[in-house]
Structure formats: structure tokens, C-alpha cells
GROMACS .gro file of C-alpha atoms in nm:
model
   66
    1MET     CA    1   0.000   0.000   0.000
    2PRO     CA    2   0.152   0.339  -0.097
    3ASN     CA    3   0.253   0.590   0.168
    4HIS     CA    4   0.204   0.966   0.166
    5ARG     CA    5   0.435   1.228   0.312
    6VAL     CA    6   0.278   1.447   0.578
    7ARG     CA    7   0.435   1.758   0.727
    8PHE     CA    8   0.364   1.924   1.060
    9VAL     CA    9   0.274   2.293   1.085
   10GLY     CA   10   0.311   2.470   1.420
   11GLY     CA   11   0.403   2.354   1.768
   12PRO     CA   12   0.700   2.141   1.869
   13LEU     CA   13   0.682   1.925   1.555
   14ASP     CA   14   0.680   2.222   1.314
   15GLY     CA   15   0.864   2.144   0.991
   16ARG     CA   16   0.896   1.770   1.053
   17GLU     CA   17   0.781   1.521   0.794
   18GLN     CA   18   0.685   1.157   0.823
   19SER     CA   19   0.519   0.881   0.624
   20LEU     CA   20   0.144   0.841   0.639
   21ARG     CA   21  -0.020   0.512   0.541
   22GLU     CA   22  -0.290   0.530   0.276
   23THR     CA   23  -0.548   0.406   0.530
   24ASP     CA   24  -0.451   0.686   0.774
   25ALA     CA   25  -0.487   0.964   0.514
   26VAL     CA   26  -0.828   1.085   0.630
   27ALA     CA   27  -0.902   1.458   0.656
   28GLY     CA   28  -0.993   1.557   1.011
   29ARG     CA   29  -0.790   1.278   1.174
   30LEU     CA   30  -0.648   1.393   1.510
   31LEU     CA   31  -0.300   1.325   1.644
   32ARG     CA   32  -0.191   1.383   2.004
   33HIS     CA   33   0.179   1.443   2.077
   34ILE     CA   34   0.304   1.434   2.437
   35HIS     CA   35   0.649   1.576   2.512
   36LEU     CA   36   0.799   1.456   2.839
   37HIS     CA   37   1.111   1.618   2.985
   38ASP     CA   38   1.240   1.750   3.318
   39GLY     CA   39   0.965   2.012   3.333
   40PRO     CA   40   0.588   1.981   3.297
   41LYS     CA   41   0.429   1.748   3.042
   42ILE     CA   42   0.343   1.936   2.721
   43GLU     CA   43   0.058   1.797   2.512
   44THR     CA   44  -0.015   1.925   2.161
   45HIS     CA   45  -0.293   1.829   1.924
   46TYR     CA   46  -0.279   1.829   1.544
   47GLU     CA   47  -0.552   1.785   1.283
   48LEU     CA   48  -0.485   1.632   0.941
   49HIS     CA   49  -0.577   1.834   0.633
   50TYR     CA   50  -0.516   1.794   0.261
   51THR     CA   51  -0.414   2.096   0.057
   52ALA     CA   52  -0.399   2.098  -0.322
   53GLY     CA   53  -0.066   2.284  -0.322
   54GLY     CA   54   0.107   2.113  -0.031
   55GLY     CA   55  -0.047   1.768   0.011
   56TRP     CA   56  -0.116   1.629   0.359
   57VAL     CA   57  -0.039   1.847   0.664
   58TYR     CA   58  -0.096   1.809   1.037
   59GLN     CA   59  -0.201   2.157   1.155
   60LEU     CA   60  -0.153   2.252   1.522
   61LEU     CA   61  -0.487   2.283   1.706
   62GLY     CA   62  -0.376   2.397   2.049
   63GLN     CA   63  -0.155   2.328   2.345
   64ASP     CA   64  -0.233   2.218   2.701
   65ARG     CA   65   0.019   2.211   2.985
   66SER     CA   66  -0.030   1.979   3.281
   0.00000   0.00000   0.00000
């Protein structure tokens, strides 16, 4: 099954790219990223979108600190 490239826009993953399986390429799909380090846990949420000019992108939705 072919893979797509998806890039991240905004937040701690901004500019990164990764492979996206054909079955996961669904507009509106949500991804949660949790960054753990010496300080507080940082959780960011991204939503998958398809753009005619740029292909698949995960756009930052917001950020919660806990």
C-alpha cells in the first residue's frame, strides 16, 4: 500500500515530515503528541488536512500544559 508524506505545521513538531499510510490519510484525523522532559508534560494536538498545493499536513490545534 503506498505511503504519503505528511508535514507538521506549528508547535514542537513544526517542519517535521513523516510517512502516512494510505489508510490513515483521512481529513480531520487527530493526532496527540506528548512531550515529556524535566519540566511539565506538554501535550499538543494536530488535525490532518489535505491541501492541493502542499499535500497532507498536520495543523496545530492547540496546546495544554499539565
